[in-house]
Every structure is written in C-alpha cells, then in structure tokens.
PDB file of C-alpha atoms in Angstrom:
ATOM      1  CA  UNK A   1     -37.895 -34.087 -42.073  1.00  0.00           C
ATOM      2  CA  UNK A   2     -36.652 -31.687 -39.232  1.00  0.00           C
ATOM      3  CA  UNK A   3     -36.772 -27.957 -39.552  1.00  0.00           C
ATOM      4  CA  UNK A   4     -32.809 -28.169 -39.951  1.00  0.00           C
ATOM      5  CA  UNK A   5     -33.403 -29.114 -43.658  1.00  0.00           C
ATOM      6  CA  UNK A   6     -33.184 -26.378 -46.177  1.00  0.00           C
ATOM      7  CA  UNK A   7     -36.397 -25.239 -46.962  1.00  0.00           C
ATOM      8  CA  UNK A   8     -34.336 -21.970 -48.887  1.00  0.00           C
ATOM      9  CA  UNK A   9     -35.034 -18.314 -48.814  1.00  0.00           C
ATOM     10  CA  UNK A  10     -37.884 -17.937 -51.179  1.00  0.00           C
ATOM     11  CA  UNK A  11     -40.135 -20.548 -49.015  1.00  0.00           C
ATOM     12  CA  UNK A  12     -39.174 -18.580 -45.845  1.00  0.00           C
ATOM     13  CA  UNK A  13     -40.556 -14.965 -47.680  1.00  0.00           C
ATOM     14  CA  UNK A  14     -43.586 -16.674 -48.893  1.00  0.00           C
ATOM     15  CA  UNK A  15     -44.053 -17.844 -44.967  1.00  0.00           C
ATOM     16  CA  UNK A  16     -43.389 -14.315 -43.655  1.00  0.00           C
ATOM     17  CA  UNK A  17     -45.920 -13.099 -46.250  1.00  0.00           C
ATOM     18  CA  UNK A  18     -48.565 -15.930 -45.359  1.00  0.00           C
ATOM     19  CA  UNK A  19     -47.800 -15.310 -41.655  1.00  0.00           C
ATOM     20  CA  UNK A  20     -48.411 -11.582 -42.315  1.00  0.00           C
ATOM     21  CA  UNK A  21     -51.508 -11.333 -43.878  1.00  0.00           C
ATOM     22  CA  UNK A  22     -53.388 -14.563 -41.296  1.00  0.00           C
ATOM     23  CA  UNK A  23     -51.876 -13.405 -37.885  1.00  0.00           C
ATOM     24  CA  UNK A  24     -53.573 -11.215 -35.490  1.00  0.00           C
ATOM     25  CA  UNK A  25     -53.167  -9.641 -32.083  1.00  0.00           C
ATOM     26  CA  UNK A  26     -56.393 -11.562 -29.805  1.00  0.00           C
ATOM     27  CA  UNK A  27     -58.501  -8.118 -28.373  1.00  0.00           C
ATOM     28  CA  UNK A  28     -58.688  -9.921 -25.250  1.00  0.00           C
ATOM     29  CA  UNK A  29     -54.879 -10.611 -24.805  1.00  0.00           C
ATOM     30  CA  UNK A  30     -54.945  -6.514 -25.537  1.00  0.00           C
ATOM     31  CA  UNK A  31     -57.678  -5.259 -22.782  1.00  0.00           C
ATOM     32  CA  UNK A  32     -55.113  -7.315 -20.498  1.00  0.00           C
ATOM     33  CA  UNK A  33     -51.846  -5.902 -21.554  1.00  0.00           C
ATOM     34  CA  UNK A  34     -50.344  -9.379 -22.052  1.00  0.00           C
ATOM     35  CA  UNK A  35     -47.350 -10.267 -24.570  1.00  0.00           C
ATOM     36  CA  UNK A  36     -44.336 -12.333 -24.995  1.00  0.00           C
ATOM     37  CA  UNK A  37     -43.365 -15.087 -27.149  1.00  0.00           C
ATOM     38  CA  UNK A  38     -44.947 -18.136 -28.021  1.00  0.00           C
ATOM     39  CA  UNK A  39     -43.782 -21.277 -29.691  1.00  0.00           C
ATOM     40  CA  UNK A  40     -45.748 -24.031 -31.697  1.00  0.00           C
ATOM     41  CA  UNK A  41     -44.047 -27.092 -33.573  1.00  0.00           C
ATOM     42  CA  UNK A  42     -46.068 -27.043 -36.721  1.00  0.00           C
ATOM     43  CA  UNK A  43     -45.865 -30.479 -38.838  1.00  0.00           C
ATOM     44  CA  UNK A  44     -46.393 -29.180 -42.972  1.00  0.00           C
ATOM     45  CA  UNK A  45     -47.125 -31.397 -45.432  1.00  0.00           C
ATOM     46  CA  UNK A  46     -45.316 -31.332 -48.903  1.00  0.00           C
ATOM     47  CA  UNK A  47     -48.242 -29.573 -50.059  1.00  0.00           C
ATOM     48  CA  UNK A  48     -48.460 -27.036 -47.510  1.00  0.00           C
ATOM     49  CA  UNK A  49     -51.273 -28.477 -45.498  1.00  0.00           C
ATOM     50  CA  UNK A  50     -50.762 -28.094 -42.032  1.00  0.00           C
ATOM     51  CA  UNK A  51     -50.576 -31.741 -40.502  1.00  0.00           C
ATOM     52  CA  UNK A  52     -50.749 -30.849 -36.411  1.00  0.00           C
ATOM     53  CA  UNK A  53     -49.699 -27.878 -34.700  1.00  0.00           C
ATOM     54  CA  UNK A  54     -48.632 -28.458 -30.852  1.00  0.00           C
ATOM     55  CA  UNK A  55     -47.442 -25.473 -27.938  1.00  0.00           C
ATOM     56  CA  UNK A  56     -44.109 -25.699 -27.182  1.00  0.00           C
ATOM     57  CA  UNK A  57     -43.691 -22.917 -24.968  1.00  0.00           C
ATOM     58  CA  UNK A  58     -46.509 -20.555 -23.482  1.00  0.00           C
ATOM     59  CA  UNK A  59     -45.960 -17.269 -23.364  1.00  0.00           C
ATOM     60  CA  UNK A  60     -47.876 -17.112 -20.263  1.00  0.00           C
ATOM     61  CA  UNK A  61     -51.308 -15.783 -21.594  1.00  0.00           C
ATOM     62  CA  UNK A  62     -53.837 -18.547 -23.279  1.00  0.00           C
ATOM     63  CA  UNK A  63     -55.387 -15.937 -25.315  1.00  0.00           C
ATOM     64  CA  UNK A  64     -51.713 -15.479 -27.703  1.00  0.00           C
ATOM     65  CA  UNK A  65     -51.006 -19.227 -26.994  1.00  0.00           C
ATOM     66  CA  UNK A  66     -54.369 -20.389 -28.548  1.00  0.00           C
ATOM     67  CA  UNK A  67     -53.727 -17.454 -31.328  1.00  0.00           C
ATOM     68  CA  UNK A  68     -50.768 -18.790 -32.414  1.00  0.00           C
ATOM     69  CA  UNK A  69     -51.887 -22.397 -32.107  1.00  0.00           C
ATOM     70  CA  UNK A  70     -55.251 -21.479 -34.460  1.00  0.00           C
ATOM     71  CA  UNK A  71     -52.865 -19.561 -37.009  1.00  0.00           C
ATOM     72  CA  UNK A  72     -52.012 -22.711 -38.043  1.00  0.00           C
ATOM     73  CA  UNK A  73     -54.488 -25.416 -37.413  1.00  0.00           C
ATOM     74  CA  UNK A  74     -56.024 -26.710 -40.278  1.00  0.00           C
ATOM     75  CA  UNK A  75     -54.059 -24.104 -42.531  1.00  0.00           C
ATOM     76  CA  UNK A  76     -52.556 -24.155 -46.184  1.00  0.00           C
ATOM     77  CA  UNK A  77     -49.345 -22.777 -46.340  1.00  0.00           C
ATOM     78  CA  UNK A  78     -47.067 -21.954 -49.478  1.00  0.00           C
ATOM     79  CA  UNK A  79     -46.278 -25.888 -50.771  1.00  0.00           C
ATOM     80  CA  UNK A  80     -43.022 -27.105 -49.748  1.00  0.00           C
ATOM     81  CA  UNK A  81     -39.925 -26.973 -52.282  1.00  0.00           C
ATOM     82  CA  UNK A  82     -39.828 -29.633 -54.818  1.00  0.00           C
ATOM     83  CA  UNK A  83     -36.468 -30.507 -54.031  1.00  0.00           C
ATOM     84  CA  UNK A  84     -37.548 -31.609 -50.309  1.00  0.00           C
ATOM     85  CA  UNK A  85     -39.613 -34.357 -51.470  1.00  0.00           C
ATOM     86  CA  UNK A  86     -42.652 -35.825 -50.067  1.00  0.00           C
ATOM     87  CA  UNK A  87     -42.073 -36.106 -46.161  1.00  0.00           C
ATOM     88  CA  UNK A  88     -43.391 -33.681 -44.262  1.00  0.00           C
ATOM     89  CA  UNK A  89     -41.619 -30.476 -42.725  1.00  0.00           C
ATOM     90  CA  UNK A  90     -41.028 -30.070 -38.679  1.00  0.00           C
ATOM     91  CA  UNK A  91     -41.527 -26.020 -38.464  1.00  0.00           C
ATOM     92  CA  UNK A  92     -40.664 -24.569 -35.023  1.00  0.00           C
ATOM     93  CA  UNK A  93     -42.100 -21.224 -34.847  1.00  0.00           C
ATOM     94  CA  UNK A  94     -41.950 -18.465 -32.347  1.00  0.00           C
ATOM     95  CA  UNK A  95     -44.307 -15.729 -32.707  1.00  0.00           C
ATOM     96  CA  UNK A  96     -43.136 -12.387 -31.101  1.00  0.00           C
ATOM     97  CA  UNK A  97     -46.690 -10.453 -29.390  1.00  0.00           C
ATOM     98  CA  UNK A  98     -45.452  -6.819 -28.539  1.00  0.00           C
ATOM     99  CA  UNK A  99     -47.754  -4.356 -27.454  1.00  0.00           C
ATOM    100  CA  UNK A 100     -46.681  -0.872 -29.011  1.00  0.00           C
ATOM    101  CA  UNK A 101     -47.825   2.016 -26.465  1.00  0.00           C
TER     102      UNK A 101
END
C-alpha cells in the first residue's frame, strides 16, 4: 500500500506525537551549523513495526541523514488503521532540521 492511501487524521496526530517525543537534533550536525531537509521512505507494518527505512534525499549533512534514518529503524509506531488491512504502509517522510539562532 502506497502512502496515497488514507491512513486518516487521527493516525497522522498520533505520528506527529510519536515523531515528537523520539526525534532529536544530532550535537554534531549543531557544532557544524548544518540543516535542511531530509527524506526517508519508511515501509510500516499493519502493526506499526517499522519494516525498512531507506534515504531518499540527503540533506547534505550525514549526521541529520543518519538521524532521520535511525528515528525509524527498528521502531514501533502507532498500529496502522484497521480499515487499511494487513499490507504494509509506504510512508514518505521529510524531516525539516532548522537551526533557531
């Protein structure tokens, strides 16, 4: 199942959340001043178990690419909805790092 399929608006907020309280800004990637988005196709289970995560796009520095890319390797996310069955999910994410001065 492709990310087009409608995973609904409560699954997206417990994502956000989930993404929230796991996600973190690598020192390193700090001390260098580097940011700018990074993508990852993340395969999810029904579940929620994270099947493979893969870059997609770099956003130039390895330290917020392999950030990203160990947010969600071997991770438990919120279980998909019920009404999506038992095939797994194709997530494309893009995670925003913005250093605030």
């Amino acid at each position: 199942m492709d990310t087009s399929a409608e995973v609904g608006p409560d699954w997206r907020n417990e994502l956000t959340e989930w993404v929230q309280e796991h996600s973190y800004y690598p020192q390193q990637a700090v001390a260098l001043g580097q940011q700018g988005p990074s993508r990852v196709l993340v395969v999810v289970k029904a579940d929620g178990e994270v099947a493979s995560v893969e870059l997609e796009k770099s956003s130039g520095s390895p330290w917020l690419d392999l950030a990203l890319e160990g947010l969600f390797r071997g991770a438990k996310l919120p279980p998909l909805p019920k009404h999506l069955g038992e095939e797994p999910l194709r997530l494309h994410f893009t995670m925003y790092y913005i250093l605030r001065h």
